[in-house]
Amino acid sequence: MTVHKSLPHDSGPLHVTGAARYVDDIPVPAKCLHLAFGLSTVARGSVTSMDLGAVRAAPGVVAVLEASDLPFANDVSPSAHDEPLLSTGRVNYVGQPLFVVAATSHLAARKAVRAARITYAEEPPVLTVDEALAANSRFEDGPRIWTKGDVDAALAKASNRLSGRIEIGGQEHFYLEGQAALVLPQENGDMVVHSSTQHPTEIQHKVAEAIGKPMHAVRVETRRMGGGFGGKESQGNALACACAIVARATGRPAKMRYDRDDDMVITGKRHDFRIDYDVGFDETGRVSAVDFVQATRGGWAQDLTLPVADRAMLHSDNAYLLPAARITSHRLRTNTQSATAFRGFGGPQGVVGIERVMDHIAAHLGLDPVEVRRVNYYQPMAGATWEDGGSAPRPAASPRDISGTKAGRGLAFGAAHSPASHRPVANTTPYGMEVKDFVLHAMSARLLGSAGYAARREAVAAWNAANPVLKRGLGFSPVKFGISFTLTHLNQAGALVHVYQDGSIHLNHGGTEMGQGLFQKVAQVAAARFGLDTDAVRITATDTAKVPNTSATAASSGSDLNGMAVRVACDMIRDRMSVCLAEKFALRPEDVVFDAGEVRAGDHSMSFAEAAMACYQSRVSLSATGFYKTPDLSWDRIAGQGRPFFYFAHGCALTEVVVDTLTGENRILRADILHDAGASLNPALDIGQVEGAYVQGAGWLTTEELVWDDKGRLRTHAPSTYKIPACSDRPEVFNVALWDGENPEATIYRSKAVGEPPFMLGISAFLALSDACASCGSAYPDLQAPATAEAVLAAIGRARG
Amino acid sequence: MTKLIMTVNGKKVSRDVPDETLLSEFLRESLRLTGTHVGCDTTQCGACVVHVNGTAVKSCSVLAVSLNGESVTTIEGLADGGQLHPMQKAFNDNHGLQCGFCTPGMIMASVDLVAKAKAAGRKLSEDDIRHGLEGNICRCTGYHNIVKAVAQAASEM
Ligand code: FES
Ligand code: FES
C-alpha cells in the first residue's frame, strides 16, 4: 500500500533543479502588462485630490485606473462586501490601494506609482484596542459572549483566585513567494487566471464579479504556492481582480506581483489579541471557573475576522475541562491592515490565553506547571486505561518506513491524578461538545518520559542556583485542536479522476498545494485504491474547470476532505472495472483484486494497464467525480453551542531555553515533541509539518514583532526589521515523533489533519522563557508576547519585584 | 544599455541590457532561468542565491552589467547532465523542502558553504551549517531537514 509511507514531496525533483513553476515563472505571451498599486500614506481620512497626470506620462505606462474607472464590482472582500479594490475616496489604513498602474514592466509600473500627487483630509486614526473600545469601533453590533455554567458564583466560591492580562502580537506570514497573479484574456471576454491562492474558487468568484460575467467565464488554475499559511486565503483577490480588469480593458495579458515591501504593507496578518482573565481554582490548581475577555484588532475590513475570533473562543479551553467558563470576544475595527487567516486561525491566540492561566496558577501555588495542567485535562478517551497512562486504544495502522523515530512507552501517571475521582462534571467543552477522543494523558506521559522531564527540571534548578547571569527555563504545552471549518457548509470537497487506456491516472481535486505535501498524500490515496505506485498517478494543478465550488485549502482540512473525495472517485472507477472483469471471467465483482500493480480476477492476472484497456474496449467509463462532506457537524455560532468539529488533533511539547538576564537575549536549547497525526498518511511529510509549525509558532511568540507608529504606519515592513527565525534559531536538539494512535473517527485511512495543530507547540518556548524569567525572583514575571529581548528584560524586572 | 557578455551555466550569452538591470532580473527575464527566485528584493532571504565564479551571491542585489565577462551558475546548471548534484539529491531525500521556494537559493548557498570548508580543509560541523545558512530564510521546514540534507551532502561532496 502506498499510504502510511514516507515518500518525498512529489515536486521534490522539480524544486531541487529549479524546474518547478510558480505564477511569476509562467511564460507569458507578448505584450503582457505589469501592474502596481498606488497606496495611501495616511491611516484615516479622505482623499481631497488625486493628480495622476505624471503617473500617466511616466515611461512605459499603458493604463491608469481609479475607482471610477472600474466597470463592475469594486469589491475584493471574501465576506462583507466592505473591501473596495480601489478606494472610492475614504482611506482606512496606510497601504490601502487608491489606483492601479499597468505598464510594460514591473519596474516601470512601480516607478510610475511614485509620481502621483495626492492630498488628504486626515482624521485621527483608531489604532489600538483601547482606542477602538472607546470609540465602539467594531465588527458586529457588540461582543460575542458564550457561557458554560454559573461563572460568577463559581468564581465567588473559589478558594483561590487570580486575574491578569496578556498581550499577544500579530504575525506576518512571510510566505517566501509573495502574492502574484497572471490573467490571460480569452475569446468572448473570458479569462484564464493563474493565481498564487489557497482559494481558487474565491478568486473565480471575485474576478467574475469584477468583469461582470458569470463564474463560467473565469477559469482559475493554481499549480502551487511558495507558501501560504493562510495569507493566501483571501489576500490574492485584489491582484487577480486588478489583472482581470486591466486585461478586459486592454485585451492584453496582465500580471501583478507584490514587491516584498508592498506585500507586507498591503496585506493582512495574524490577528493580535489582548486577553484578560479572572480564574478560580483550588489548592491543587484545579480550575473551577474562568472568565476570559478577548479583544482583537481586525483591521479596517471584516475579511475573516468573525470566524477567526470564533475560533479563538473555541480554543480558550485548549486541553482543559473547565467546569464553568465565560468567554467575551470583542472584534475591533481599526485603521490597520485587515487582519486575516494565519495557520491556526485564532486558535493559537485562544490557546495562549488558557496556557497563560495555567502558568500563572502554577506560579501562584508553587506547583509544577505540568502537574497543574494534568489535573485540569479532559478525561481520556473511553477504552484508554488511566493507570498505564491511557495507552493508545488500538494499534496504529502501522506506519512503516517512518523516517522519524517512534517514541517508546513513557511514564505512567500516578493514580492520584485520576480525574475520575474528582470529576462529576460531563467531559464537555465550553461550547457544549463532548470530548470523546482525548489522548493527551498518555501522550504527555510518554513525552515527559522520553524527554527526561523530571531529571531536567532538577538540572535546570541546579543550573539556575549556580549561575547568576544565564538562566534556564523549561516549558511544557499540550494542544487539542478542533478539526473542521466552523462554517459548516465549507466542509465539502470534490475530485476528478481519469484512468486512461494505458493505465495511467490523472488526478485532480479541489485542494491547493502550498508545500504541505497535500498532492502527494492524495496521490498516495489514489494509488492505494488501485493497488499501484504513485508513479502511475499524475497530480494536476488545481483548476476550477475540473472541480467546481471548492473550499479554501485551510483549516488543516486539505487531506481529510480531498483525500476522501479522491477515494470516492477512485472506488467508483474500480468498482466499474471489477464488474466488467468479473463478467468477462464469469466471477463475482468482489473476486477482482487490485494489488501490487496487478489486477487479479480468479486465476486470471493482468497488469493494471491491460485491465484498463480491457475495460475501455468493453465501453466502461473510466472517469469519475468524487464528492465528500464531513458528517455529524452542527454548530450555532451565535449561541456558541453544538459540534463544530469532527474530531480533535493533539500534540505536546517540552522546550528548554536559556536567557541572558543582562540583555534579555535568549535561545532555544532543546525541543521534544510528540504529535498526533492519527495513522499518518505520510509520516515524513507530517513530521516536516510539525517541525516547520513549531519553529513558526515559536517565532510568533518570540522574535516576530510587528510595530506600527502613532500614525498607523507599519515600521516593520521588511525582513530587515521583522525577525523571522533563521537556521541558527532552530532548537539545538530537536526531537519530533508521531503518536501511534489512529483516528477513532472514520477519516481517510484513519489519519488526522496536521497543518495547523503543531503550530501551537511553539507556545512551549514562550512558557520556557516565562519559567526562566520566574527563576530571577519571587514575583510572577507576567511575560508578554512576543517575548523579544526587551519583553524578556521587562519580565525579569517584574520577577525581581 | 550595455552589451553584456557572460558565461551562464557553462554557455556564453550576450545581450544588450539596461544598466539598472539586476542579475536576478537578467537571469529570470532575459534568459528565462526562473529557478532563481526573488523572495524579498532586498538581500535578506537568500532565495536568489547563484554562484559568480563559484562563490554564492545574492543576485537580487547585483547589477548584471557589473559582471561582464564573469561566469555565473544557477540552480539549473548545478546538475551534471542528468545526474543530480549530491546537494540536490540530499535535499530531496531528506525532505529538506516543502513549498520549494527557498530551495534553489538554499542549495546554491549550501554548495558554496561545503566547498569553502573543503577548500580550507575543514570538516563542517552542524553548528557551521546552522550559522552558514543564516542568510537564507525558509518559512516552511523549520530547517531541521535542511541541516540534515547539507550534512549528508557534505559527506558525499
Ligand atoms: S530575493 Fe535576494 S535575498 Fe531575497
Ligand atoms: S520550503 Fe518553503 S520557504 Fe523553504
Tab-separated table of N, CA and C in Angstrom, chain A residues 507-584:
chain	number	residue	atom	x	y	z
A	507	LEU	N	-5.207	12.829	-11.877
A	507	LEU	CA	-5.883	13.095	-10.613
A	507	LEU	C	-6.029	14.594	-10.409
A	508	ASN	N	-7.226	15.003	-10.056
A	508	ASN	CA	-7.453	16.407	-9.752
A	508	ASN	C	-8.407	16.502	-8.577
A	509	HIS	N	-8.190	17.523	-7.738
A	509	HIS	CA	-9.099	17.722	-6.613
A	509	HIS	C	-9.117	19.196	-6.275
A	510	GLY	N	-9.947	19.566	-5.332
A	510	GLY	CA	-10.138	20.988	-5.053
A	510	GLY	C	-9.082	21.600	-4.152
A	511	GLY	N	-8.222	20.794	-3.569
A	511	GLY	CA	-7.218	21.322	-2.640
A	511	GLY	C	-6.059	21.960	-3.389
A	512	THR	N	-5.364	22.878	-2.723
A	512	THR	CA	-4.206	23.520	-3.346
A	512	THR	C	-2.931	23.127	-2.617
A	513	GLU	N	-1.838	23.150	-3.373
A	513	GLU	CA	-0.537	22.749	-2.829
A	513	GLU	C	0.270	23.992	-2.469
A	514	MET	N	0.612	24.107	-1.182
A	514	MET	CA	1.430	25.256	-0.776
A	514	MET	C	2.714	24.792	-0.107
A	515	GLY	N	3.057	23.520	-0.336
A	515	GLY	CA	4.271	22.985	0.244
A	515	GLY	C	3.998	21.905	1.271
A	516	GLN	N	2.732	21.820	1.694
A	516	GLN	CA	2.389	20.911	2.787
A	516	GLN	C	2.396	19.444	2.366
A	517	GLY	N	2.483	19.194	1.050
A	517	GLY	CA	2.533	17.810	0.595
A	517	GLY	C	1.167	17.205	0.355
A	518	LEU	N	0.148	18.056	0.244
A	518	LEU	CA	-1.211	17.558	0.016
A	518	LEU	C	-1.303	16.722	-1.258
A	519	PHE	N	-0.672	17.194	-2.329
A	519	PHE	CA	-0.803	16.478	-3.603
A	519	PHE	C	-0.226	15.064	-3.472
A	520	GLN	N	0.887	14.967	-2.780
A	520	GLN	CA	1.498	13.651	-2.625
A	520	GLN	C	0.611	12.742	-1.777
A	521	LYS	N	0.069	13.273	-0.701
A	521	LYS	CA	-0.770	12.450	0.171
A	521	LYS	C	-1.995	11.950	-0.590
A	522	VAL	N	-2.592	12.832	-1.354
A	522	VAL	CA	-3.794	12.450	-2.084
A	522	VAL	C	-3.443	11.459	-3.196
A	523	ALA	N	-2.291	11.658	-3.817
A	523	ALA	CA	-1.853	10.697	-4.831
A	523	ALA	C	-1.611	9.328	-4.200
A	524	GLN	N	-1.112	9.332	-2.976
A	524	GLN	CA	-0.906	8.055	-2.274
A	524	GLN	C	-2.239	7.344	-2.056
A	525	VAL	N	-3.263	8.134	-1.746
A	525	VAL	CA	-4.590	7.537	-1.579
A	525	VAL	C	-5.058	6.924	-2.894
A	526	ALA	N	-4.941	7.686	-3.983
A	526	ALA	CA	-5.414	7.201	-5.282
A	526	ALA	C	-4.661	5.939	-5.683
A	527	ALA	N	-3.345	5.983	-5.516
A	527	ALA	CA	-2.544	4.818	-5.895
A	527	ALA	C	-2.947	3.600	-5.067
A	528	ALA	N	-3.201	3.820	-3.782
A	528	ALA	CA	-3.579	2.711	-2.905
A	528	ALA	C	-4.912	2.089	-3.343
A	529	ARG	N	-5.832	2.904	-3.784
A	529	ARG	CA	-7.146	2.364	-4.177
A	529	ARG	C	-7.010	1.438	-5.374
A	530	PHE	N	-6.035	1.712	-6.262
A	530	PHE	CA	-5.860	0.890	-7.460
A	530	PHE	C	-4.713	-0.115	-7.299
A	531	GLY	N	-4.108	-0.160	-6.114
A	531	GLY	CA	-3.007	-1.093	-5.896
A	531	GLY	C	-1.781	-0.769	-6.733
A	532	LEU	N	-1.537	0.524	-6.938
A	532	LEU	CA	-0.422	0.938	-7.794
A	532	LEU	C	0.598	1.745	-7.003
A	533	ASP	N	1.718	2.066	-7.662
A	533	ASP	CA	2.667	3.017	-7.084
A	533	ASP	C	2.246	4.427	-7.466
A	534	THR	N	2.761	5.415	-6.720
A	534	THR	CA	2.360	6.794	-7.019
A	534	THR	C	2.846	7.253	-8.402
A	535	ASP	N	3.862	6.576	-8.958
A	535	ASP	CA	4.323	6.940	-10.312
A	535	ASP	C	3.205	6.853	-11.333
A	536	ALA	N	2.237	5.992	-11.074
A	536	ALA	CA	1.148	5.800	-12.041
A	536	ALA	C	0.178	6.975	-12.041
A	537	VAL	N	0.308	7.825	-11.009
A	537	VAL	CA	-0.676	8.893	-10.828
A	537	VAL	C	-0.061	10.246	-11.175
A	538	ARG	N	-0.699	10.990	-12.064
A	538	ARG	CA	-0.251	12.361	-12.349
A	538	ARG	C	-1.182	13.316	-11.618
A	539	ILE	N	-0.581	14.095	-10.725
A	539	ILE	CA	-1.373	15.072	-9.973
A	539	ILE	C	-1.346	16.359	-10.770
A	540	THR	N	-2.491	16.941	-11.008
A	540	THR	CA	-2.519	18.123	-11.858
A	540	THR	C	-2.949	19.352	-11.072
A	541	ALA	N	-2.632	20.518	-11.653
A	541	ALA	CA	-2.895	21.803	-10.997
A	541	ALA	C	-4.363	21.920	-10.616
A	542	THR	N	-4.620	22.526	-9.480
A	542	THR	CA	-5.985	22.805	-9.064
A	542	THR	C	-6.618	23.711	-10.117
A	543	ASP	N	-7.833	23.382	-10.525
A	543	ASP	CA	-8.424	24.044	-11.686
A	543	ASP	C	-9.935	24.111	-11.475
A	544	THR	N	-10.463	25.329	-11.472
A	544	THR	CA	-11.903	25.479	-11.202
A	544	THR	C	-12.764	24.898	-12.320
A	545	ALA	N	-12.145	24.608	-13.465
A	545	ALA	CA	-12.928	23.989	-14.542
A	545	ALA	C	-13.000	22.470	-14.384
A	546	LYS	N	-12.156	21.912	-13.546
A	546	LYS	CA	-12.180	20.458	-13.340
A	546	LYS	C	-13.006	20.103	-12.114
A	547	VAL	N	-12.760	20.807	-11.026
A	547	VAL	CA	-13.536	20.583	-9.802
A	547	VAL	C	-14.090	21.941	-9.365
A	548	PRO	N	-15.408	22.102	-9.361
A	548	PRO	CA	-16.010	23.398	-9.059
A	548	PRO	C	-16.339	23.574	-7.580
A	549	ASN	N	-16.642	24.813	-7.224
A	549	ASN	CA	-17.226	25.120	-5.900
A	549	ASN	C	-16.411	24.571	-4.741
A	550	THR	N	-15.109	24.788	-4.821
A	550	THR	CA	-14.234	24.236	-3.787
A	550	THR	C	-14.144	25.189	-2.603
A	551	SER	N	-13.776	24.646	-1.460
A	551	SER	CA	-13.485	25.471	-0.293
A	551	SER	C	-12.001	25.812	-0.307
A	552	ALA	N	-11.646	26.830	0.452
A	552	ALA	CA	-10.226	27.163	0.575
A	552	ALA	C	-9.478	25.960	1.145
A	553	THR	N	-8.236	25.807	0.740
A	553	THR	CA	-7.394	24.815	1.404
A	553	THR	C	-6.932	25.471	2.690
A	554	ALA	N	-7.637	25.157	3.754
A	554	ALA	CA	-7.458	25.864	5.019
A	554	ALA	C	-8.014	24.978	6.119
A	555	ALA	N	-7.901	25.468	7.338
A	555	ALA	CA	-8.417	24.732	8.489
A	555	ALA	C	-7.818	23.326	8.575
A	556	SER	N	-6.632	23.164	8.035
A	556	SER	CA	-5.923	21.872	8.064
A	556	SER	C	-6.677	20.764	7.349
A	557	SER	N	-7.719	21.114	6.619
A	557	SER	CA	-8.671	20.101	6.154
A	557	SER	C	-8.285	19.463	4.834
A	558	GLY	N	-7.209	19.948	4.202
A	558	GLY	CA	-6.883	19.544	2.837
A	558	GLY	C	-6.928	18.054	2.588
A	559	SER	N	-6.169	17.272	3.357
A	559	SER	CA	-6.108	15.849	3.036
A	559	SER	C	-7.337	15.112	3.545
A	560	ASP	N	-7.928	15.569	4.657
A	560	ASP	CA	-9.155	14.927	5.147
A	560	ASP	C	-10.248	14.982	4.085
A	561	LEU	N	-10.486	16.175	3.564
A	561	LEU	CA	-11.611	16.364	2.648
A	561	LEU	C	-11.291	15.839	1.256
A	562	ASN	N	-10.163	16.272	0.706
A	562	ASN	CA	-9.849	15.900	-0.673
A	562	ASN	C	-9.430	14.439	-0.776
A	563	GLY	N	-8.769	13.934	0.244
A	563	GLY	CA	-8.403	12.516	0.248
A	563	GLY	C	-9.646	11.642	0.155
A	564	MET	N	-10.666	12.017	0.900
A	564	MET	CA	-11.909	11.251	0.865
A	564	MET	C	-12.601	11.364	-0.491
A	565	ALA	N	-12.643	12.577	-1.046
A	565	ALA	CA	-13.307	12.762	-2.344
A	565	ALA	C	-12.592	11.946	-3.426
A	566	VAL	N	-11.257	11.936	-3.354
A	566	VAL	CA	-10.485	11.165	-4.328
A	566	VAL	C	-10.762	9.669	-4.155
A	567	ARG	N	-10.841	9.249	-2.915
A	567	ARG	CA	-11.133	7.843	-2.659
A	567	ARG	C	-12.482	7.443	-3.259
A	568	VAL	N	-13.464	8.301	-3.074
A	568	VAL	CA	-14.792	8.005	-3.613
A	568	VAL	C	-14.730	7.862	-5.131
A	569	ALA	N	-14.033	8.796	-5.792
A	569	ALA	CA	-13.947	8.754	-7.256
A	569	ALA	C	-13.205	7.495	-7.712
A	570	CYS	N	-12.085	7.198	-7.060
A	570	CYS	CA	-11.293	6.021	-7.444
A	570	CYS	C	-12.114	4.742	-7.262
A	571	ASP	N	-12.828	4.651	-6.150
A	571	ASP	CA	-13.595	3.440	-5.883
A	571	ASP	C	-14.707	3.251	-6.904
A	572	MET	N	-15.265	4.361	-7.373
A	572	MET	CA	-16.305	4.265	-8.391
A	572	MET	C	-15.755	3.616	-9.657
A	573	ILE	N	-14.579	4.084	-10.069
A	573	ILE	CA	-13.972	3.533	-11.287
A	573	ILE	C	-13.548	2.084	-11.051
A	574	ARG	N	-12.970	1.838	-9.888
A	574	ARG	CA	-12.516	0.482	-9.585
A	574	ARG	C	-13.691	-0.491	-9.565
A	575	ASP	N	-14.811	-0.036	-9.009
A	575	ASP	CA	-15.987	-0.910	-8.971
A	575	ASP	C	-16.501	-1.216	-10.377
A	576	ARG	N	-16.486	-0.205	-11.229
A	576	ARG	CA	-16.928	-0.436	-12.619
A	576	ARG	C	-15.987	-1.420	-13.305
A	577	MET	N	-14.702	-1.266	-13.056
A	577	MET	CA	-13.727	-2.181	-13.665
A	577	MET	C	-13.950	-3.600	-13.133
A	578	SER	N	-14.223	-3.697	-11.834
A	578	SER	CA	-14.449	-5.025	-11.246
A	578	SER	C	-15.653	-5.710	-11.877
A	579	VAL	N	-16.720	-4.959	-12.054
A	579	VAL	CA	-17.931	-5.539	-12.648
A	579	VAL	C	-17.641	-6.023	-14.056
A	580	CYS	N	-16.928	-5.206	-14.817
A	580	CYS	CA	-16.618	-5.540	-16.207
A	580	CYS	C	-15.764	-6.804	-16.271
A	581	LEU	N	-14.692	-6.856	-15.441
A	581	LEU	CA	-13.782	-8.007	-15.495
A	581	LEU	C	-14.453	-9.259	-14.930
A	582	ALA	N	-15.294	-9.075	-13.921
A	582	ALA	CA	-15.998	-10.222	-13.348
A	582	ALA	C	-16.908	-10.858	-14.395
A	583	GLU	N	-17.572	-10.012	-15.132
A	583	GLU	CA	-18.460	-10.520	-16.190
A	583	GLU	C	-17.675	-11.315	-17.215
A	584	LYS	N	-16.560	-10.728	-17.590
A	584	LYS	CA	-15.707	-11.326	-18.610
A	584	LYS	C	-15.253	-12.727	-18.202
